[in-house]
Every structure is written in C-alpha cells, then in structure tokens.
Amino acid sequence: MAIQLLVTNSALQIQGDPLAEWSGLEVTQAFNEPGSGSVDLVAYPYVMAQLQPGNRLVVLRDGAYWMGGPMEIPTDFSWGIAGEGEAPPGKVTVSFSDDLARLAGYLTWPAPASAWSAQPATARKIGPSSAETIIRTLVGETCGPSARTDRRIPALTLGTAAGVGTSVSVQTRFERLLDVCRRVATDGGGLGFRCRQAGGQIRFEVYAPVDRTSTARFSEGLGNLRAVSFKRSAPTVTHALVTGSEQAFPRPYVEVADTAAAAAWWRVEQLIDSNADSNDDGTLTQEGRQALAEGAAPVELSTVTVDTEDLQASRDFTLGDRVTVALPTGLEITDLVRSITLRAEPDGGEQVTSLIGSPAATTDPQMTRVVRDLGRRLGRLESR
C-alpha cells in the first residue's frame, strides 16, 4: 500500500508538495464520531510553511481518500544539536481530526435562521420524518448550505440522500449537534453518518450500515486475524425510566426496556430526565432507546487484522457494518465495526486494527465518556 499526505486549506485547495519523509502515521476512523490522526514529519521549510492554522491534512491510501480534516495541533516542533534533541532540521508532529470534528463544535439553535440574540425560549421540534431527513436537516441548517452565513463550514455540502431510516421525531435546544444526530441515528434504525472529501466538496452523508457477517469474517484460519482480545461485560441499563418535563401536567412517564438483556443478566434501571412535554411524537421513547443502546452489554473485541485480496477495510466493510470474528476458543462474535485504525511506517509496512462491539466498546478513557454524558445532560436542561 502507498500512503500520500497532502495539506489543503479550508476551501480544499492543495497548499504545496505532498509531505515526504514522514514516520509514525496513525489514523483512526470512528463510527458516528470524529476520527483522529497523528504523524511525525521532518521539519523542512516547505513542510513548516504548510502547517498553518485552519489548514487540513488529507491521507490517501493507494490514491483513494482514507481520511482528512483540520489540523488540531499543526506544529509540535522539537530540535536540538549534539544529542540534545531532534537533529536539524528538527521534527514536527501534527495531530489532526476528520472533517466531522468541525460539526462537533456546533450547538443546535431552536431558531437556526435567526440571530443569537433572537433565540426563543422553546425547543426546536422536527418530525415525524425519516431519521436521515432529520439528520440532514439538522446539519444543513446548523452549519451546512442552508445555515446562516456566519455559521457555514466552507465547502460543506449534503451528499445525495440515501433514502434510509425509520420515521422518528426530535426536539432539541442548545445541545451538541453530533449528540442529537447520534440520538436520531440510533432511534432511526442504527444509521451511520460521516464526512468525506470528494473533489472540491466535503460531503456529509447518512447511510445504513450493512450486515456483512457472512462475507466479512476474520479468523486465524483465513489468515486475516493476527491477534484478538475479547471482553464481555454486564449491561449498565436494561430499563430506561424516562420522565418528561416538570412543567407538563400531567408529567409524562415512559419505560423503555430490553427484556432480553434483563433475562440474560439482571434488571438495571436508569432514570432519564427529559425536557419533552409528552411522548406524542415518540421523543421520550427515543431517549430511552438511546440509553439502552449506550448501556447494552458491552462486547469489546479489539482485533489486529491484515488486508487480504479477499477482504479489505473500507472496500469490503466499513464503519457500522456488522462483521464476524471467530475466536481461537471456537466462539464466534458478530457486532458492529466501531473504529478502524491504520498505522504505517514508510519502510515498515502497514497494520490495520478494528474495534468491534457495542457503543461502550471504545478506546476513550472513562473521564472522556463522563464529560460527554455531562454535556448531553446540560444540553437537555438548557432546553427547558
């Protein structure tokens, strides 16, 4: 495989020659989350000239787009002489994300077409409509083509509608945009969403992951599984007890249960404090389903895989697809692909690892998950 690194500005214009003499490239694609990456470069003047605030780093693998997005830390530079540091001209480490990270910085406004000073005290309600339509509407009016000029992300467009997702509704006010999109995606049939560069555009796409358990299989015998670690844990919630707004009379109460998980393990209740006045549009049920999805019995399956002629990441399976891993113990695990990580060295080849399991199967540290959950709860409080 051949790796090529390019730098563009926010308008996707290439800024110079491809970045040469790199090492330690690590790029992680994530399902319904911003991806991340880092790379070490020799700090030549032409390299340093491209590492400017607002620019993007794009990774091509065999000429095909793998991931690209803003450089969050464009210059982490070190230099020294006589063994006191990196030899001249020095080393620079670049940390970058994918373009979905730009969307992660936005909040949902109840009146997205109005100025900040004119925002109402009510929540934004959308639906009932297909989950894909709602997600596209949220992105388009928040930071996409139909957003206020001062909130638009340069070059961001909505890709061709895929016609996927069940009918749902949502209401939101000052929540993180991607948190709301994930909630709708989960309730609308387990959809995926992503940003991909195509020509002079960053296309936001909604898609339906595919069940590839019969075709995307990993095992020692197939020669595409080098290492595996497997952990199965008890669910953190089997019964979501959702309460509506305190201002509603009578105050609505909805229970959403995973009876199969409770029977297999035990009953675990979690209180979900919502801002919805009623469940007429299914909002309370949606929040309960989201809690169940996040608290499902976590299956953490970290694998070290290698591409073969018959099975390659991004060609034969992608984020969100359901795949099969045959453990050496004889047990077969089927679950979703949560992330795909590419590690490469110019002379050391490549290694592709996949993280497979429930939403709790994540490499995020516990504090990151706590902060994310706290932010979601604060957003719900603001919508009251």
Coordinates of C-alpha atoms in Angstrom, one line a residue:
M1 CA 0.0 0.0 0.0
A2 CA 1.2 3.5 -0.8
I3 CA 0.5 6.4 1.6
Q4 CA 0.4 10.0 0.4
L5 CA -0.1 13.1 2.7
L6 CA -1.5 16.4 1.4
V7 CA -2.2 19.7 3.1
T8 CA -5.2 21.8 1.9
N9 CA -6.8 25.0 3.2
S10 CA -10.4 25.1 4.4
A11 CA -11.5 25.6 0.8
L12 CA -9.8 22.3 -0.1
Q13 CA -7.1 23.9 -2.2
I14 CA -3.8 21.9 -2.0
Q15 CA -1.1 24.1 -0.4
G16 CA 2.1 22.6 -1.7
D17 CA 4.0 19.4 -2.5
P18 CA 3.0 16.2 -0.8
L19 CA 4.6 15.8 2.7
A20 CA 7.6 13.5 2.3
E21 CA 9.9 11.8 4.9
W22 CA 7.1 11.1 7.4
S23 CA 7.0 8.4 10.1
G24 CA 4.7 7.1 12.8
L25 CA 1.4 7.7 10.9
E26 CA -1.7 6.6 12.9
V27 CA -5.2 7.3 11.6
T28 CA -8.4 6.2 13.2
Q29 CA -11.8 6.3 11.5
A30 CA -14.7 6.2 14.0
F31 CA -18.4 5.3 13.7
N32 CA -20.6 8.4 14.1
E33 CA -17.7 10.2 15.8
P34 CA -14.9 12.4 14.6
G35 CA -11.8 10.4 13.5
S36 CA -8.3 11.3 14.6
G37 CA -4.7 11.0 13.5
S38 CA -1.1 12.0 14.0
V39 CA 2.1 11.9 12.0
D40 CA 5.8 12.7 12.6
L41 CA 7.5 14.8 9.8
V42 CA 11.0 16.1 9.2
A43 CA 10.6 19.9 9.7
Y44 CA 11.8 21.0 6.3
P45 CA 10.9 24.6 5.4
Y46 CA 8.3 23.6 2.7
V47 CA 6.6 21.4 5.4
M48 CA 6.5 24.0 8.0
A49 CA 5.1 26.6 5.5
Q50 CA 2.1 24.3 5.0
L51 CA 1.3 23.7 8.7
Q52 CA -0.8 26.8 9.2
P53 CA -3.9 27.3 11.5
G54 CA -7.1 26.4 9.6
N55 CA -5.4 24.0 7.2
R56 CA -6.4 20.3 6.7
L57 CA -4.3 17.2 6.4
V58 CA -5.5 14.5 3.9
V59 CA -4.4 10.9 3.9
L60 CA -4.6 9.0 0.7
R61 CA -4.1 5.2 0.6
D62 CA -3.3 3.8 -2.8
G63 CA -4.6 7.0 -4.3
A64 CA -8.0 6.7 -2.6
Y65 CA -9.2 9.0 0.1
W66 CA -8.8 7.5 3.6
M67 CA -9.4 10.4 6.0
G68 CA -8.9 14.1 6.1
G69 CA -9.7 17.1 8.3
P70 CA -8.5 20.0 10.3
M71 CA -5.1 20.0 12.0
E72 CA -5.8 20.5 15.7
I73 CA -2.2 20.7 16.6
P74 CA -0.4 21.8 13.4
T75 CA 3.1 22.2 14.9
D76 CA 4.5 20.3 17.8
F77 CA 8.2 21.0 17.0
S78 CA 11.4 19.8 18.6
W79 CA 15.0 20.4 17.6
G80 CA 18.5 20.1 19.1
I81 CA 22.2 19.6 18.4
A82 CA 24.9 17.4 19.9
G83 CA 22.5 14.8 21.1
E84 CA 20.3 17.3 22.9
G85 CA 17.2 16.7 20.9
E86 CA 16.0 16.0 17.3
A87 CA 18.7 16.5 14.8
P88 CA 18.4 19.5 12.4
P89 CA 16.2 20.5 10.8
G90 CA 14.1 19.0 13.6
K91 CA 10.9 17.0 13.9
V92 CA 7.3 18.2 13.9
T93 CA 4.3 16.2 15.0
V94 CA 1.0 17.0 13.5
S95 CA -2.3 16.0 15.2
F96 CA -5.4 16.1 13.1
S97 CA -9.0 15.1 13.0
D98 CA -11.5 14.3 10.3
D99 CA -14.0 16.9 8.9
L100 CA -16.7 15.6 11.2
A101 CA -14.8 17.4 14.0
R102 CA -15.9 20.8 12.5
L103 CA -19.6 19.8 13.0
A104 CA -18.8 18.7 16.6
G105 CA -18.2 22.3 17.5
Y106 CA -21.7 23.4 16.9
L107 CA -24.8 23.6 19.1
T108 CA -28.4 23.2 17.9
W109 CA -30.3 26.5 17.9
P110 CA -34.0 26.5 18.4
A111 CA -34.3 29.1 15.6
P112 CA -31.3 28.4 13.3
A113 CA -32.2 31.1 10.8
S114 CA -32.4 33.8 13.5
A115 CA -29.6 35.8 15.2
W116 CA -28.3 34.6 18.5
S117 CA -30.0 37.5 20.3
A118 CA -33.3 36.4 18.8
Q119 CA -33.3 32.8 20.0
P120 CA -36.7 31.8 21.6
A121 CA -37.2 30.0 24.9
T122 CA -38.7 27.0 23.2
A123 CA -37.0 23.9 21.8
R124 CA -36.7 23.1 18.1
K125 CA -39.0 20.3 17.0
I126 CA -38.5 18.3 13.8
G127 CA -40.6 15.4 12.6
P128 CA -42.1 12.9 12.4
S129 CA -39.9 12.2 9.4
S130 CA -37.3 9.7 8.3
A131 CA -34.2 9.7 10.5
E132 CA -32.0 10.5 7.5
T133 CA -34.1 13.6 6.7
I134 CA -33.9 14.9 10.3
I135 CA -30.1 14.4 10.5
R136 CA -29.6 16.2 7.1
T137 CA -31.9 19.0 8.2
L138 CA -30.1 19.5 11.5
V139 CA -26.7 19.6 9.7
G140 CA -27.8 21.7 6.8
E141 CA -29.5 24.4 8.9
T142 CA -26.8 24.5 11.6
C143 CA -23.5 24.6 9.6
G144 CA -24.3 23.4 6.1
P145 CA -25.6 25.1 2.9
S146 CA -28.8 26.4 4.4
A147 CA -27.2 27.7 7.6
R148 CA -26.7 31.4 8.4
T149 CA -23.6 32.7 6.5
D150 CA -21.6 33.2 9.7
R151 CA -22.1 29.6 10.8
R152 CA -21.5 27.8 7.5
I153 CA -18.5 25.5 7.1
P154 CA -16.6 26.2 3.9
A155 CA -17.1 23.6 1.2
L156 CA -19.6 21.5 3.3
T157 CA -22.4 20.1 1.3
L158 CA -25.1 17.4 1.8
G159 CA -24.4 14.3 -0.2
T160 CA -27.1 12.5 -2.2
A161 CA -29.9 11.3 0.0
A162 CA -29.8 7.5 0.5
G163 CA -33.5 7.1 1.5
V164 CA -32.7 5.3 4.7
G165 CA -34.0 5.3 8.3
T166 CA -37.4 4.9 10.0
S167 CA -39.8 7.7 11.0
V168 CA -38.8 9.5 14.2
S169 CA -39.1 12.9 15.8
V170 CA -36.7 15.0 17.8
Q171 CA -36.7 18.2 19.8
T172 CA -33.5 20.0 20.8
R173 CA -32.2 23.2 22.2
F174 CA -28.5 24.1 22.7
E175 CA -27.3 20.5 22.5
R176 CA -24.1 19.4 20.8
L177 CA -25.1 18.8 17.1
L178 CA -23.5 15.4 16.9
D179 CA -25.1 14.2 20.1
V180 CA -28.5 14.9 18.6
C181 CA -27.6 13.3 15.3
R182 CA -26.4 10.2 17.1
R183 CA -29.7 10.0 19.1
V184 CA -31.7 10.2 15.9
A185 CA -29.4 7.8 14.1
T186 CA -29.8 5.2 16.9
D187 CA -33.6 5.5 17.1
G188 CA -34.0 5.6 13.3
G189 CA -32.6 2.2 12.6
G190 CA -28.9 2.4 13.6
L191 CA -27.8 4.7 10.8
G192 CA -24.3 6.0 10.2
F193 CA -23.1 9.4 9.2
R194 CA -19.8 10.7 8.0
C195 CA -17.9 13.5 6.1
R196 CA -15.8 12.6 3.1
Q197 CA -13.9 14.8 0.7
A198 CA -14.9 14.4 -2.9
G199 CA -13.3 16.9 -5.4
G200 CA -13.9 20.4 -4.1
Q201 CA -16.5 19.4 -1.6
I202 CA -16.8 18.0 1.9
R203 CA -19.9 15.8 1.6
F204 CA -21.9 15.0 4.7
E205 CA -23.6 11.6 4.2
V206 CA -26.1 9.5 6.0
Y207 CA -26.0 5.8 5.3
A208 CA -27.4 2.4 6.5
P209 CA -24.6 0.0 7.7
V210 CA -24.7 -3.4 6.2
D211 CA -24.9 -6.9 7.7
R212 CA -21.7 -8.5 6.4
T213 CA -21.5 -11.3 8.9
S214 CA -21.4 -13.9 6.2
T215 CA -18.9 -12.2 4.0
A216 CA -16.7 -10.1 6.3
R217 CA -15.2 -12.8 8.5
F218 CA -11.9 -12.8 10.5
S219 CA -10.2 -15.9 11.8
E220 CA -6.7 -17.4 12.2
G221 CA -7.6 -19.9 9.6
L222 CA -8.4 -17.3 7.0
G223 CA -5.0 -15.6 7.6
N224 CA -6.5 -12.2 8.2
L225 CA -6.6 -12.3 12.1
R226 CA -3.2 -11.8 13.8
A227 CA -4.4 -11.0 17.4
V228 CA -7.5 -10.6 19.4
S229 CA -8.7 -9.5 22.8
F230 CA -12.2 -10.1 23.9
K231 CA -14.2 -8.8 26.9
R232 CA -17.9 -9.1 27.6
S233 CA -19.5 -7.1 30.5
A234 CA -22.9 -6.9 32.1
P235 CA -25.3 -4.2 30.8
T236 CA -25.3 -0.9 32.6
V237 CA -29.0 -0.3 31.9
T238 CA -31.8 -2.7 30.9
H239 CA -34.8 -0.5 31.9
A240 CA -34.8 3.2 30.9
L241 CA -37.2 5.1 33.1
V242 CA -37.9 8.4 31.3
T243 CA -39.6 11.4 32.9
G244 CA -40.9 14.3 30.9
S245 CA -40.7 18.0 31.6
E246 CA -41.6 19.1 35.1
Q247 CA -43.7 21.9 33.5
A248 CA -46.1 19.4 31.8
F249 CA -49.3 18.4 33.5
P250 CA -49.7 15.5 34.0
R251 CA -46.0 14.9 33.8
P252 CA -45.3 12.0 31.4
Y253 CA -43.5 8.8 32.4
V254 CA -42.3 6.2 29.8
E255 CA -40.5 3.0 30.4
V256 CA -38.3 1.5 27.7
A257 CA -37.0 -2.0 28.4
D258 CA -34.6 -4.5 27.0
T259 CA -36.3 -7.6 28.4
A260 CA -33.9 -10.0 26.7
A261 CA -30.9 -8.4 28.4
A262 CA -32.6 -8.3 31.7
A263 CA -33.5 -12.0 31.4
A264 CA -30.0 -13.0 30.4
W265 CA -28.3 -10.8 33.0
W266 CA -30.4 -8.9 35.6
R267 CA -32.6 -5.8 35.7
V268 CA -30.7 -2.5 35.8
E269 CA -32.8 0.7 36.0
Q270 CA -31.6 4.2 34.9
L271 CA -33.6 7.4 35.3
I272 CA -33.6 9.6 32.2
D273 CA -34.7 13.2 32.8
S274 CA -36.1 14.6 29.5
N275 CA -37.4 18.0 28.6
A276 CA -40.2 16.8 26.4
D277 CA -43.8 17.8 27.3
S278 CA -45.3 14.5 26.1
N279 CA -44.5 11.3 24.2
D280 CA -47.0 12.0 21.4
D281 CA -44.2 12.2 18.9
G282 CA -42.1 9.4 20.5
T283 CA -39.4 11.8 21.9
L284 CA -39.4 10.1 25.3
T285 CA -39.2 6.7 23.8
Q286 CA -36.3 7.8 21.6
E287 CA -34.3 9.0 24.6
G288 CA -35.0 5.7 26.4
R289 CA -33.8 3.7 23.3
Q290 CA -30.6 5.8 23.2
A291 CA -29.9 5.0 26.9
L292 CA -30.5 1.3 26.2
A293 CA -28.1 1.3 23.2
E294 CA -25.4 3.1 25.2
G295 CA -25.8 0.7 28.2
A296 CA -26.1 -2.6 26.2
A297 CA -24.0 -5.4 27.4
P298 CA -20.6 -4.2 26.2
V299 CA -18.8 -6.6 23.9
E300 CA -15.2 -5.2 23.5
L301 CA -13.4 -7.0 20.7
S302 CA -10.1 -5.5 19.6
T303 CA -8.5 -7.2 16.7
V304 CA -5.3 -7.0 14.7
T305 CA -6.3 -7.7 11.2
V306 CA -4.5 -7.6 7.9
D307 CA -5.9 -6.9 4.5
T308 CA -6.0 -9.8 2.1
E309 CA -7.1 -10.0 -1.6
D310 CA -10.5 -11.2 -0.4
L311 CA -11.2 -8.8 2.5
Q312 CA -10.0 -5.2 2.9
A313 CA -11.1 -2.4 5.2
S314 CA -13.1 0.3 3.5
R315 CA -13.5 -1.8 0.4
D316 CA -15.3 -4.9 1.8
F317 CA -16.5 -3.5 5.1
T318 CA -16.8 -0.1 6.7
L319 CA -17.8 1.7 9.9
G320 CA -21.0 0.5 11.4
D321 CA -21.2 -2.8 9.4
R322 CA -21.8 -6.0 11.3
V323 CA -19.0 -8.5 10.9
T324 CA -17.9 -11.8 12.3
V325 CA -14.8 -12.7 14.3
A326 CA -14.0 -16.4 15.0
L327 CA -12.1 -16.6 18.3
P328 CA -9.5 -19.3 18.8
T329 CA -11.8 -20.6 21.6
G330 CA -14.4 -21.6 19.0
L331 CA -16.7 -18.8 19.8
E332 CA -17.9 -16.6 17.0
I333 CA -18.7 -12.9 17.7
T334 CA -20.8 -10.7 15.5
D335 CA -21.1 -7.0 16.2
L336 CA -20.6 -3.5 14.7
V337 CA -17.3 -2.1 13.5
R338 CA -16.8 0.9 15.7
S339 CA -13.4 2.1 14.5
I340 CA -10.7 1.3 12.0
T341 CA -7.1 2.3 12.7
L342 CA -4.4 2.5 10.1
R343 CA -0.8 2.5 11.4
A344 CA 2.0 2.9 8.9
E345 CA 5.8 3.4 8.6
P346 CA 7.5 4.3 5.3
D347 CA 9.6 1.1 5.4
G348 CA 7.7 -0.9 8.0
G349 CA 4.5 -1.6 6.2
E350 CA 1.0 -1.1 7.5
Q351 CA -1.2 -2.6 10.2
V352 CA -5.0 -2.2 10.3
T353 CA -6.8 -2.8 13.6
S354 CA -10.6 -2.8 14.2
L355 CA -12.6 -2.2 17.3
I356 CA -15.8 -4.1 17.2
G357 CA -18.7 -4.1 19.8
S358 CA -21.4 -2.0 21.4
P359 CA -21.2 1.8 21.8
A360 CA -19.4 1.1 25.2
A361 CA -16.6 -0.7 23.3
T362 CA -14.5 2.4 23.0
T363 CA -10.9 3.4 23.5
D364 CA -12.0 6.6 25.1
P365 CA -10.9 7.0 28.7
Q366 CA -13.6 6.9 31.3
M367 CA -13.3 10.6 32.0
T368 CA -14.0 11.4 28.3
R369 CA -17.2 9.4 28.5
V370 CA -18.3 11.1 31.7
V371 CA -17.7 14.6 30.3
R372 CA -19.6 13.7 27.1
D373 CA -22.5 12.4 29.1
L374 CA -22.5 15.5 31.4
G375 CA -22.5 17.8 28.3
R376 CA -25.5 15.9 26.9
R377 CA -27.4 16.3 30.2
L378 CA -26.6 20.0 30.5
G379 CA -28.0 20.4 26.9
R380 CA -31.2 18.8 27.9
L381 CA -31.5 21.1 30.9
E382 CA -31.0 24.2 28.7
S383 CA -33.9 23.2 26.5
R384 CA -36.4 23.6 29.4

